[in-house]
PDB file of C-alpha atoms and ligand atoms in Angstrom:
ATOM      1  CA  MET A   1     112.003 137.122 163.118  1.00 41.00           C
ATOM      2  CA  ARG A   2     108.766 138.366 164.368  1.00 46.00           C
ATOM      3  CA  LEU A   3     109.926 141.720 163.796  1.00 47.00           C
ATOM      4  CA  LEU A   4     111.480 140.967 160.123  1.00 47.00           C
ATOM      5  CA  THR A   5     107.845 139.448 159.349  1.00 45.00           C
ATOM      6  CA  THR A   6     106.055 142.495 160.796  1.00 45.00           C
ATOM      7  CA  LEU A   7     108.531 144.876 158.956  1.00 46.00           C
ATOM      8  CA  THR A   8     108.036 142.809 155.604  1.00 45.00           C
ATOM      9  CA  SER A   9     104.330 143.062 155.750  1.00 47.00           C
ATOM     10  CA  PHE A  10     104.482 146.774 156.550  1.00 47.00           C
ATOM     11  CA  LEU A  11     106.764 147.356 153.524  1.00 45.00           C
ATOM     12  CA  SER A  12     104.487 145.472 151.193  1.00 47.00           C
ATOM     13  CA  VAL A  13     101.483 147.628 152.091  1.00 46.00           C
ATOM     14  CA  ALA A  14     103.715 150.526 151.977  1.00 43.00           C
ATOM     15  CA  SER A  15     104.795 149.875 148.468  1.00 45.00           C
ATOM     16  CA  ALA A  16     101.200 148.954 147.406  1.00 46.00           C
ATOM     17  CA  ALA A  17     100.078 152.233 148.999  1.00 43.00           C
ATOM     18  CA  SER A  18     102.811 154.153 147.171  1.00 43.00           C
ATOM     19  CA  LEU A  19     101.668 152.843 143.620  1.00 47.00           C
ATOM     20  CA  GLY A  20      98.233 154.220 144.541  1.00 44.00           C
ATOM     21  CA  LYS A  21      96.553 150.733 145.151  1.00 55.00           C
ATOM     22  CA  ARG A  22      95.454 148.592 147.558  1.00 63.00           C
ATOM     23  CA  ALA A  23      97.020 144.923 147.578  1.00 81.00           C
ATOM     24  CA  PRO A  24      94.569 142.290 147.378  1.00 92.00           C
ATOM     25  CA  THR A  25      94.029 140.466 150.525  1.00 94.00           C
ATOM     26  CA  PRO A  26      94.627 136.758 150.353  1.00 96.00           C
ATOM     27  CA  GLY A  27      91.670 134.568 151.074  1.00 97.00           C
ATOM     28  CA  SER A  28      89.078 137.295 150.559  1.00 97.00           C
ATOM     29  CA  LEU A  29      87.562 139.042 147.351  1.00 98.00           C
ATOM     30  CA  SER A  30      89.159 142.084 146.655  1.00 97.00           C
ATOM     31  CA  GLN A  31      88.669 144.764 144.233  1.00 97.00           C
ATOM     32  CA  VAL A  32      91.645 145.973 141.929  1.00 97.00           C
ATOM     33  CA  THR A  33      90.912 149.865 140.958  1.00 95.00           C
ATOM     34  CA  SER A  34      94.099 150.448 139.020  1.00 93.00           C
ATOM     35  CA  PHE A  35      95.338 147.935 136.238  1.00 95.00           C
ATOM     36  CA  GLY A  36      96.617 149.896 133.383  1.00 90.00           C
ATOM     37  CA  THR A  37      94.331 150.633 130.590  1.00 90.00           C
ATOM     38  CA  ALA A  38      90.439 149.974 130.925  1.00 95.00           C
ATOM     39  CA  PRO A  39      88.636 150.846 128.081  1.00 97.00           C
ATOM     40  CA  THR A  40      85.191 150.200 129.921  1.00 97.00           C
ATOM     41  CA  LYS A  41      84.008 150.364 133.239  1.00 97.00           C
ATOM     42  CA  ALA A  42      83.849 146.735 133.868  1.00 98.00           C
ATOM     43  CA  ALA A  43      85.338 146.254 137.419  1.00 98.00           C
ATOM     44  CA  PHE A  44      87.891 144.022 138.355  1.00 98.00           C
ATOM     45  CA  TYR A  45      87.618 141.626 141.416  1.00 98.00           C
ATOM     46  CA  ILE A  46      90.324 139.133 142.234  1.00 98.00           C
ATOM     47  CA  TYR A  47      90.512 136.284 144.603  1.00 98.00           C
ATOM     48  CA  VAL A  48      94.148 135.302 145.633  1.00 98.00           C
ATOM     49  CA  PRO A  49      94.242 132.174 147.745  1.00 98.00           C
ATOM     50  CA  LYS A  50      95.779 132.067 150.969  1.00 97.00           C
ATOM     51  CA  LYS A  51      97.847 128.755 149.404  1.00 96.00           C
ATOM     52  CA  LEU A  52      99.065 130.563 146.382  1.00 97.00           C
ATOM     53  CA  ALA A  53     101.001 128.212 144.199  1.00 97.00           C
ATOM     54  CA  GLU A  54     104.577 129.434 143.197  1.00 96.00           C
ATOM     55  CA  SER A  55     103.882 130.354 139.629  1.00 96.00           C
ATOM     56  CA  PRO A  56     100.031 130.223 139.867  1.00 98.00           C
ATOM     57  CA  GLY A  57      97.498 129.787 136.929  1.00 98.00           C
ATOM     58  CA  ILE A  58      94.544 131.913 136.476  1.00 98.00           C
ATOM     59  CA  VAL A  59      90.815 131.247 136.065  1.00 99.00           C
ATOM     60  CA  VAL A  60      88.632 134.160 134.835  1.00 99.00           C
ATOM     61  CA  ALA A  61      84.932 133.414 135.954  1.00 98.00           C
ATOM     62  CA  ILE A  62      82.531 135.647 134.328  1.00 98.00           C
ATOM     63  CA  HIS A  63      78.963 136.049 135.997  1.00 98.00           C
ATOM     64  CA  TYR A  64      75.583 135.774 134.217  1.00 97.00           C
ATOM     65  CA  CYS A  65      73.140 138.569 133.267  1.00 97.00           C
ATOM     66  CA  THR A  66      71.709 140.245 136.522  1.00 95.00           C
ATOM     67  CA  GLY A  67      74.932 139.010 138.081  1.00 96.00           C
ATOM     68  CA  THR A  68      77.989 140.522 139.737  1.00 97.00           C
ATOM     69  CA  ALA A  69      81.328 139.661 140.642  1.00 98.00           C
ATOM     70  CA  GLN A  70      80.220 139.124 144.352  1.00 98.00           C
ATOM     71  CA  ALA A  71      77.469 136.978 143.146  1.00 97.00           C
ATOM     72  CA  TYR A  72      79.386 134.638 141.017  1.00 98.00           C
ATOM     73  CA  TYR A  73      82.141 134.377 143.541  1.00 98.00           C
ATOM     74  CA  ASN A  74      79.428 133.294 146.064  1.00 98.00           C
ATOM     75  CA  ASN A  75      77.762 130.948 143.647  1.00 96.00           C
ATOM     76  CA  SER A  76      80.434 129.227 142.105  1.00 98.00           C
ATOM     77  CA  PRO A  77      83.129 126.524 143.451  1.00 98.00           C
ATOM     78  CA  TYR A  78      86.174 128.442 142.127  1.00 98.00           C
ATOM     79  CA  LYS A  79      87.283 129.991 145.404  1.00 98.00           C
ATOM     80  CA  THR A  80      87.376 126.899 146.982  1.00 98.00           C
ATOM     81  CA  LEU A  81      89.005 125.079 144.172  1.00 98.00           C
ATOM     82  CA  ALA A  82      91.531 128.097 143.977  1.00 98.00           C
ATOM     83  CA  GLU A  83      92.622 127.091 147.762  1.00 98.00           C
ATOM     84  CA  GLN A  84      92.880 123.564 146.604  1.00 98.00           C
ATOM     85  CA  TYR A  85      94.831 123.890 143.632  1.00 98.00           C
ATOM     86  CA  GLY A  86      96.622 127.431 144.206  1.00 98.00           C
ATOM     87  CA  PHE A  87      95.574 129.486 141.235  1.00 98.00           C
ATOM     88  CA  ILE A  88      94.013 133.067 141.191  1.00 98.00           C
ATOM     89  CA  VAL A  89      90.317 133.788 140.330  1.00 98.00           C
ATOM     90  CA  ILE A  90      89.428 136.959 138.341  1.00 98.00           C
ATOM     91  CA  TYR A  91      85.808 137.890 138.844  1.00 98.00           C
ATOM     92  CA  PRO A  92      84.874 140.757 136.290  1.00 98.00           C
ATOM     93  CA  SER A  93      81.998 142.416 137.172  1.00 98.00           C
ATOM     94  CA  SER A  94      79.814 144.029 134.027  1.00 98.00           C
ATOM     95  CA  PRO A  95      79.144 147.872 133.928  1.00 96.00           C
ATOM     96  CA  HIS A  96      75.964 147.663 131.877  1.00 95.00           C
ATOM     97  CA  SER A  97      72.559 148.154 133.059  1.00 89.00           C
ATOM     98  CA  GLY A  98      70.826 144.803 133.440  1.00 86.00           C
ATOM     99  CA  THR A  99      74.443 143.819 133.872  1.00 90.00           C
ATOM    100  CA  CYS A 100      74.700 141.262 130.949  1.00 96.00           C
ATOM    101  CA  TRP A 101      78.176 141.464 129.115  1.00 98.00           C
ATOM    102  CA  ASP A 102      78.852 143.278 125.983  1.00 98.00           C
ATOM    103  CA  VAL A 103      78.933 140.338 123.640  1.00 98.00           C
ATOM    104  CA  SER A 104      77.205 142.323 120.665  1.00 98.00           C
ATOM    105  CA  SER A 105      79.401 145.317 119.577  1.00 97.00           C
ATOM    106  CA  LYS A 106      81.991 145.479 117.012  1.00 97.00           C
ATOM    107  CA  ALA A 107      84.274 146.961 119.868  1.00 97.00           C
ATOM    108  CA  THR A 108      84.042 143.692 122.033  1.00 98.00           C
ATOM    109  CA  LEU A 109      83.977 141.412 119.280  1.00 98.00           C
ATOM    110  CA  SER A 110      87.501 142.557 118.022  1.00 98.00           C
ATOM    111  CA  HIS A 111      90.936 141.854 119.628  1.00 98.00           C
ATOM    112  CA  ASP A 112      92.020 144.951 121.527  1.00 98.00           C
ATOM    113  CA  GLY A 113      88.974 146.521 120.083  1.00 98.00           C
ATOM    114  CA  GLY A 114      88.180 148.527 123.213  1.00 98.00           C
ATOM    115  CA  GLY A 115      85.263 146.539 124.579  1.00 98.00           C
ATOM    116  CA  ASP A 116      84.568 144.644 127.738  1.00 98.00           C
ATOM    117  CA  SER A 117      86.649 141.713 126.251  1.00 98.00           C
ATOM    118  CA  HIS A 118      89.751 144.104 126.175  1.00 98.00           C
ATOM    119  CA  THR A 119      89.145 145.410 129.420  1.00 98.00           C
ATOM    120  CA  ILE A 120      88.897 141.601 130.806  1.00 98.00           C
ATOM    121  CA  ALA A 121      92.044 140.798 128.760  1.00 98.00           C
ATOM    122  CA  ASN A 122      93.879 143.584 130.604  1.00 98.00           C
ATOM    123  CA  MET A 123      92.595 142.343 133.894  1.00 98.00           C
ATOM    124  CA  VAL A 124      94.561 139.266 132.863  1.00 98.00           C
ATOM    125  CA  LYS A 125      97.522 140.505 131.796  1.00 98.00           C
ATOM    126  CA  TRP A 126      97.935 142.649 134.904  1.00 98.00           C
ATOM    127  CA  THR A 127      97.632 139.776 136.897  1.00 98.00           C
ATOM    128  CA  ILE A 128     100.192 137.629 135.018  1.00 98.00           C
ATOM    129  CA  THR A 129     102.776 140.393 135.508  1.00 97.00           C
ATOM    130  CA  GLU A 130     101.993 141.057 139.260  1.00 97.00           C
ATOM    131  CA  TYR A 131     101.697 137.621 140.273  1.00 97.00           C
ATOM    132  CA  LYS A 132     104.295 136.077 137.723  1.00 97.00           C
ATOM    133  CA  ALA A 133     101.668 133.654 136.898  1.00 98.00           C
ATOM    134  CA  ASP A 134     102.357 130.748 134.731  1.00 98.00           C
ATOM    135  CA  THR A 135     101.010 131.936 131.069  1.00 98.00           C
ATOM    136  CA  THR A 136     100.399 128.302 130.227  1.00 98.00           C
ATOM    137  CA  LYS A 137      97.700 127.924 132.632  1.00 98.00           C
ATOM    138  CA  ILE A 138      95.287 130.900 131.838  1.00 98.00           C
ATOM    139  CA  PHE A 139      91.799 129.844 131.672  1.00 99.00           C
ATOM    140  CA  VAL A 140      88.208 131.135 131.301  1.00 99.00           C
ATOM    141  CA  THR A 141      84.825 130.275 132.060  1.00 98.00           C
ATOM    142  CA  GLY A 142      81.299 131.724 132.483  1.00 98.00           C
ATOM    143  CA  THR A 143      77.575 131.070 132.908  1.00 98.00           C
ATOM    144  CA  SER A 144      74.978 132.257 130.432  1.00 98.00           C
ATOM    145  CA  SER A 145      76.046 135.924 129.677  1.00 98.00           C
ATOM    146  CA  GLY A 146      79.594 134.608 131.045  1.00 98.00           C
ATOM    147  CA  ALA A 147      79.668 131.760 128.866  1.00 98.00           C
ATOM    148  CA  MET A 148      78.900 134.122 125.552  1.00 98.00           C
ATOM    149  CA  MET A 149      81.882 136.318 126.899  1.00 98.00           C
ATOM    150  CA  THR A 150      83.906 133.270 127.385  1.00 99.00           C
ATOM    151  CA  ASN A 151      83.601 132.070 123.720  1.00 99.00           C
ATOM    152  CA  VAL A 152      84.098 135.714 122.910  1.00 99.00           C
ATOM    153  CA  LEU A 153      87.435 135.799 124.720  1.00 99.00           C
ATOM    154  CA  ALA A 154      88.444 132.708 123.238  1.00 99.00           C
ATOM    155  CA  ALA A 155      87.965 134.027 119.983  1.00 99.00           C
ATOM    156  CA  THR A 156      89.437 137.858 120.539  1.00 99.00           C
ATOM    157  CA  TYR A 157      92.433 136.382 122.735  1.00 98.00           C
ATOM    158  CA  PRO A 158      93.592 133.090 121.441  1.00 98.00           C
ATOM    159  CA  ASP A 159      96.983 134.299 122.220  1.00 98.00           C
ATOM    160  CA  LEU A 160      96.199 134.427 126.121  1.00 98.00           C
ATOM    161  CA  PHE A 161      93.928 131.569 126.947  1.00 98.00           C
ATOM    162  CA  GLN A 162      94.808 127.966 127.100  1.00 98.00           C
ATOM    163  CA  ALA A 163      91.189 126.673 127.548  1.00 99.00           C
ATOM    164  CA  GLY A 164      87.638 127.768 127.908  1.00 99.00           C
ATOM    165  CA  ILE A 165      84.562 126.217 129.418  1.00 99.00           C
ATOM    166  CA  ALA A 166      81.203 127.674 128.432  1.00 98.00           C
ATOM    167  CA  TYR A 167      77.915 126.959 130.678  1.00 98.00           C
ATOM    168  CA  SER A 168      74.672 127.788 128.685  1.00 98.00           C
ATOM    169  CA  GLY A 169      76.033 130.255 126.067  1.00 98.00           C
ATOM    170  CA  VAL A 170      75.919 131.141 122.442  1.00 98.00           C
ATOM    171  CA  PRO A 171      78.798 131.046 119.559  1.00 98.00           C
ATOM    172  CA  ALA A 172      81.090 134.158 119.453  1.00 98.00           C
ATOM    173  CA  GLY A 173      79.684 136.830 117.404  1.00 98.00           C
ATOM    174  CA  CYS A 174      76.063 135.188 117.591  1.00 98.00           C
ATOM    175  CA  PHE A 175      74.796 138.312 119.487  1.00 98.00           C
ATOM    176  CA  MET A 176      76.434 140.599 116.934  1.00 97.00           C
ATOM    177  CA  SER A 177      74.433 143.695 116.814  1.00 95.00           C
ATOM    178  CA  THR A 178      73.663 145.345 113.351  1.00 90.00           C
ATOM    179  CA  SER A 179      73.706 148.594 114.850  1.00 90.00           C
ATOM    180  CA  SER A 180      76.764 147.635 117.108  1.00 81.00           C
ATOM    181  CA  GLY A 181      74.815 148.230 120.290  1.00 93.00           C
ATOM    182  CA  ILE A 182      76.505 147.702 123.333  1.00 96.00           C
ATOM    183  CA  ALA A 183      75.353 144.769 125.539  1.00 95.00           C
ATOM    184  CA  ALA A 184      72.335 144.299 123.180  1.00 94.00           C
ATOM    185  CA  TRP A 185      70.189 141.231 123.503  1.00 96.00           C
ATOM    186  CA  ASN A 186      69.843 139.498 120.335  1.00 97.00           C
ATOM    187  CA  ASN A 187      66.322 137.760 120.012  1.00 97.00           C
ATOM    188  CA  SER A 188      67.277 135.729 116.786  1.00 98.00           C
ATOM    189  CA  CYS A 189      70.408 134.301 118.540  1.00 98.00           C
ATOM    190  CA  ALA A 190      68.891 133.459 121.729  1.00 98.00           C
ATOM    191  CA  ASN A 191      65.845 131.800 120.200  1.00 98.00           C
ATOM    192  CA  GLY A 192      68.376 129.720 118.228  1.00 98.00           C
ATOM    193  CA  GLN A 193      67.551 131.117 114.646  1.00 98.00           C
ATOM    194  CA  SER A 194      71.024 132.057 113.909  1.00 98.00           C
ATOM    195  CA  THR A 195      72.383 129.307 112.279  1.00 98.00           C
ATOM    196  CA  ALA A 196      75.237 128.767 109.871  1.00 98.00           C
ATOM    197  CA  THR A 197      77.784 125.981 108.566  1.00 98.00           C
ATOM    198  CA  PRO A 198      81.036 125.223 110.693  1.00 98.00           C
ATOM    199  CA  GLN A 199      83.159 127.183 107.953  1.00 98.00           C
ATOM    200  CA  LYS A 200      80.903 130.271 108.394  1.00 98.00           C
ATOM    201  CA  TRP A 201      80.832 130.199 112.432  1.00 98.00           C
ATOM    202  CA  ALA A 202      84.528 129.432 112.217  1.00 98.00           C
ATOM    203  CA  GLN A 203      85.126 132.646 109.894  1.00 98.00           C
ATOM    204  CA  VAL A 204      83.271 134.733 112.458  1.00 98.00           C
ATOM    205  CA  VAL A 205      86.027 133.692 115.034  1.00 98.00           C
ATOM    206  CA  LEU A 206      89.025 134.396 112.743  1.00 98.00           C
ATOM    207  CA  ASP A 207      87.654 137.706 111.650  1.00 98.00           C
ATOM    208  CA  MET A 208      87.640 138.915 115.290  1.00 98.00           C
ATOM    209  CA  TYR A 209      91.394 138.841 115.361  1.00 98.00           C
ATOM    210  CA  PRO A 210      92.485 138.668 111.633  1.00 98.00           C
ATOM    211  CA  SER A 211      96.268 138.989 112.077  1.00 98.00           C
ATOM    212  CA  TYR A 212      96.602 136.081 114.471  1.00 98.00           C
ATOM    213  CA  PRO A 213      98.541 133.377 112.678  1.00 98.00           C
ATOM    214  CA  ALA A 214      96.623 130.462 111.327  1.00 94.00           C
ATOM    215  CA  THR A 215      99.283 128.280 112.729  1.00 94.00           C
ATOM    216  CA  SER A 216      99.164 129.487 116.203  1.00 98.00           C
ATOM    217  CA  PRO A 217      97.517 127.667 119.013  1.00 97.00           C
ATOM    218  CA  ARG A 218      93.800 128.398 120.283  1.00 98.00           C
ATOM    219  CA  PRO A 219      92.322 127.501 123.487  1.00 98.00           C
ATOM    220  CA  ARG A 220      90.560 123.858 123.876  1.00 98.00           C
ATOM    221  CA  MET A 221      87.116 124.539 124.327  1.00 99.00           C
ATOM    222  CA  GLN A 222      84.206 122.420 126.522  1.00 99.00           C
ATOM    223  CA  ILE A 223      80.593 123.704 125.770  1.00 98.00           C
ATOM    224  CA  TYR A 224      77.744 122.718 128.393  1.00 98.00           C
ATOM    225  CA  HIS A 225      74.061 123.399 127.175  1.00 98.00           C
ATOM    226  CA  GLY A 226      70.576 121.914 128.492  1.00 98.00           C
ATOM    227  CA  SER A 227      68.197 120.562 126.239  1.00 98.00           C
ATOM    228  CA  ALA A 228      65.313 122.397 127.974  1.00 98.00           C
ATOM    229  CA  ASP A 229      66.954 125.809 128.010  1.00 98.00           C
ATOM    230  CA  ALA A 230      63.975 128.121 127.059  1.00 98.00           C
ATOM    231  CA  THR A 231      66.325 131.584 127.597  1.00 98.00           C
ATOM    232  CA  ILE A 232      69.226 130.599 125.217  1.00 98.00           C
ATOM    233  CA  ARG A 233      67.649 127.946 122.938  1.00 98.00           C
ATOM    234  CA  PRO A 234      69.542 124.600 122.705  1.00 98.00           C
ATOM    235  CA  GLN A 235      69.953 125.036 119.061  1.00 98.00           C
ATOM    236  CA  ASN A 236      72.939 127.272 120.118  1.00 98.00           C
ATOM    237  CA  TYR A 237      74.557 124.190 121.510  1.00 98.00           C
ATOM    238  CA  GLN A 238      75.028 123.034 117.837  1.00 98.00           C
ATOM    239  CA  GLU A 239      76.113 126.173 116.594  1.00 98.00           C
ATOM    240  CA  THR A 240      78.776 126.618 119.228  1.00 99.00           C
ATOM    241  CA  MET A 241      79.953 122.977 118.557  1.00 98.00           C
ATOM    242  CA  LYS A 242      79.853 123.894 114.659  1.00 98.00           C
ATOM    243  CA  GLN A 243      81.966 126.964 115.430  1.00 98.00           C
ATOM    244  CA  TRP A 244      84.650 125.359 117.254  1.00 98.00           C
ATOM    245  CA  ALA A 245      84.874 122.074 115.410  1.00 98.00           C
ATOM    246  CA  GLY A 246      85.179 124.413 112.230  1.00 98.00           C
ATOM    247  CA  VAL A 247      87.767 126.465 113.860  1.00 98.00           C
ATOM    248  CA  PHE A 248      89.983 123.385 114.572  1.00 98.00           C
ATOM    249  CA  GLY A 249      89.161 121.841 111.066  1.00 98.00           C
ATOM    250  CA  TYR A 250      87.121 118.833 112.756  1.00 98.00           C
ATOM    251  CA  ASN A 251      84.628 117.536 111.072  1.00 98.00           C
ATOM    252  CA  TYR A 252      81.266 118.507 112.836  1.00 98.00           C
ATOM    253  CA  ASP A 253      79.207 115.676 111.370  1.00 98.00           C
ATOM    254  CA  LYS A 254      81.501 112.890 112.295  1.00 98.00           C
ATOM    255  CA  PRO A 255      82.772 113.636 115.798  1.00 98.00           C
ATOM    256  CA  GLU A 256      85.332 111.427 117.269  1.00 98.00           C
ATOM    257  CA  SER A 257      83.208 109.966 119.885  1.00 98.00           C
ATOM    258  CA  THR A 258      79.585 110.230 121.412  1.00 98.00           C
ATOM    259  CA  LYS A 259      79.116 108.913 124.942  1.00 98.00           C
ATOM    260  CA  SER A 260      75.872 108.577 126.937  1.00 98.00           C
ATOM    261  CA  ASN A 261      75.647 109.180 130.606  1.00 98.00           C
ATOM    262  CA  ASP A 262      78.884 110.872 130.708  1.00 98.00           C
ATOM    263  CA  PRO A 263      79.642 112.749 132.650  1.00 98.00           C
ATOM    264  CA  GLN A 264      76.777 111.804 134.598  1.00 97.00           C
ATOM    265  CA  SER A 265      73.226 110.091 133.910  1.00 97.00           C
ATOM    266  CA  GLY A 266      71.262 111.827 131.194  1.00 97.00           C
ATOM    267  CA  TYR A 267      74.251 114.172 129.857  1.00 98.00           C
ATOM    268  CA  THR A 268      76.132 113.229 126.649  1.00 98.00           C
ATOM    269  CA  ARG A 269      79.617 113.907 125.865  1.00 98.00           C
ATOM    270  CA  THR A 270      80.707 114.421 122.144  1.00 98.00           C
ATOM    271  CA  ILE A 271      84.415 114.877 121.405  1.00 98.00           C
ATOM    272  CA  TYR A 272      84.877 116.507 118.174  1.00 98.00           C
ATOM    273  CA  GLY A 273      88.744 116.427 118.570  1.00 98.00           C
ATOM    274  CA  GLU A 274      91.355 116.928 121.070  1.00 97.00           C
ATOM    275  CA  ARG A 275      90.471 120.726 121.396  1.00 98.00           C
ATOM    276  CA  ALA A 276      86.650 120.687 121.205  1.00 98.00           C
ATOM    277  CA  GLN A 277      84.091 118.878 123.085  1.00 98.00           C
ATOM    278  CA  GLY A 278      80.544 119.364 124.077  1.00 98.00           C
ATOM    279  CA  ILE A 279      78.422 118.056 126.968  1.00 98.00           C
ATOM    280  CA  TYR A 280      74.432 118.140 126.322  1.00 98.00           C
ATOM    281  CA  ALA A 281      72.394 117.965 129.561  1.00 98.00           C
ATOM    282  CA  GLN A 282      69.125 116.331 128.524  1.00 98.00           C
ATOM    283  CA  GLY A 283      66.124 117.781 130.424  1.00 97.00           C
ATOM    284  CA  VAL A 284      68.068 120.547 131.939  1.00 98.00           C
ATOM    285  CA  GLY A 285      67.156 124.201 131.657  1.00 98.00           C
ATOM    286  CA  HIS A 286      69.032 127.406 131.815  1.00 96.00           C
ATOM    287  CA  SER A 287      71.735 127.166 133.325  1.00 81.00           C
ATOM    288  CA  VAL A 288      73.504 123.943 133.614  1.00 95.00           C
ATOM    289  CA  ASN A 289      75.176 123.313 137.146  1.00 97.00           C
ATOM    290  CA  ILE A 290      79.027 124.408 136.953  1.00 98.00           C
ATOM    291  CA  ARG A 291      80.958 121.057 137.539  1.00 98.00           C
ATOM    292  CA  GLY A 292      83.799 122.234 139.666  1.00 98.00           C
ATOM    293  CA  ALA A 293      86.023 119.046 139.698  1.00 98.00           C
ATOM    294  CA  ASP A 294      85.510 118.363 136.078  1.00 98.00           C
ATOM    295  CA  ASP A 295      86.430 121.915 135.187  1.00 98.00           C
ATOM    296  CA  MET A 296      89.789 121.036 137.205  1.00 98.00           C
ATOM    297  CA  LYS A 297      90.446 118.246 134.870  1.00 98.00           C
ATOM    298  CA  PHE A 298      89.789 119.935 131.727  1.00 98.00           C
ATOM    299  CA  PHE A 299      91.923 122.882 132.865  1.00 98.00           C
ATOM    300  CA  GLY A 300      94.751 120.428 133.799  1.00 98.00           C
ATOM    301  CA  PHE A 301      94.862 121.221 137.315  1.00 98.00           C
ATOM    302  CA  ALA A 302      93.616 117.624 138.244  1.00 97.00           C
ATOM    303  CA  THR A 303      94.204 114.295 136.633  1.00 92.00           C
TER     304      THR A 303
HETATM  305  C1  LIG B 401      71.591 139.078 115.726  1.00 72.78           C
HETATM  306  O1  LIG B 401      72.682 138.395 115.488  1.00 72.78           O
HETATM  307  C2  LIG B 401      72.696 137.766 114.079  1.00 72.78           C
HETATM  308  C3  LIG B 401      73.751 137.025 114.024  1.00 72.78           C
HETATM  309  O2  LIG B 401      73.798 135.767 114.883  1.00 72.78           O
HETATM  310  C4  LIG B 401      72.592 138.985 113.309  1.00 72.78           C
HETATM  311  O3  LIG B 401      72.527 138.350 111.762  1.00 72.78           O
HETATM  312  C5  LIG B 401      71.433 139.843 113.303  1.00 72.78           C
HETATM  313  O4  LIG B 401      71.533 141.127 112.515  1.00 72.78           O
HETATM  314  C6  LIG B 401      71.538 140.380 114.811  1.00 72.78           C
HETATM  315  N1  LIG B 401      70.331 141.209 115.182  1.00 72.78           N
HETATM  316  C7  LIG B 401      70.221 142.447 115.465  1.00 72.78           C
HETATM  317  C8  LIG B 401      68.969 142.952 115.683  1.00 72.78           C
HETATM  318  O5  LIG B 401      71.243 143.251 115.594  1.00 72.78           O
END
């Protein structure tokens, strides 16, 4: 029995080596260096829990500007939650100076357009194949620049993700650069001056993947933002809610429900419909703290 276990683990290492890659070590942050096509140099880090579920879900957890995969791994609750629920966490690491994500170029704002969103989607696809993941449990979340990328991924890969949670971001396409600059900062968006109707914001999403069928499902979205955010002005909360309400055909001006002190004192939860809700954090700046246990409920890992 002992010998068999030893032999089996020897063989799995040998087969990984023969494919020219190191097998990710369960229970530690590992880098995957070869995962098929990578149109940009975004690095792929993965956390496979020691207690991996049979057909595991995947959570893509995306770091903020100046961040790294390692930093987000350390400063977010997802590795702990992965052990609890058995899902895999993908931590992409931005390749850009200043290490904000590219949420501004035409390439990244297009389905299979060759930008960072495309590279991250390929990390997800590799993981689905490699770990026989449950394609009905693929989720994305992030903070600040990572929240912007969360909205971009929900818009460019609606076929891949079931839900997204964005902490302190901007609408998909709001950082769009007129010169197609890569990972460019956009002052008018950050300052809350890029405003549009729900229909216009929804069109921005539809234009990122024009051939995606109108009747096909899109990820459920939950958007957090602080009312005292001086980096990404809180108007971006309204604009992002307009965008997703517009995409799902909900009436932005008549939400289904608005509840104060939910999920905590000073926060207000507005539900626009089954697939879009926002949480506005009164007096909170940039960024809103991650609510890991609530994330698990929104993603459906917990009840
Ligand atoms: C910033 O984004 C807005 C859309 O939100 C766009 O209209 C504007 O041209 C962008 N600014 C630059 C400098 O690219």
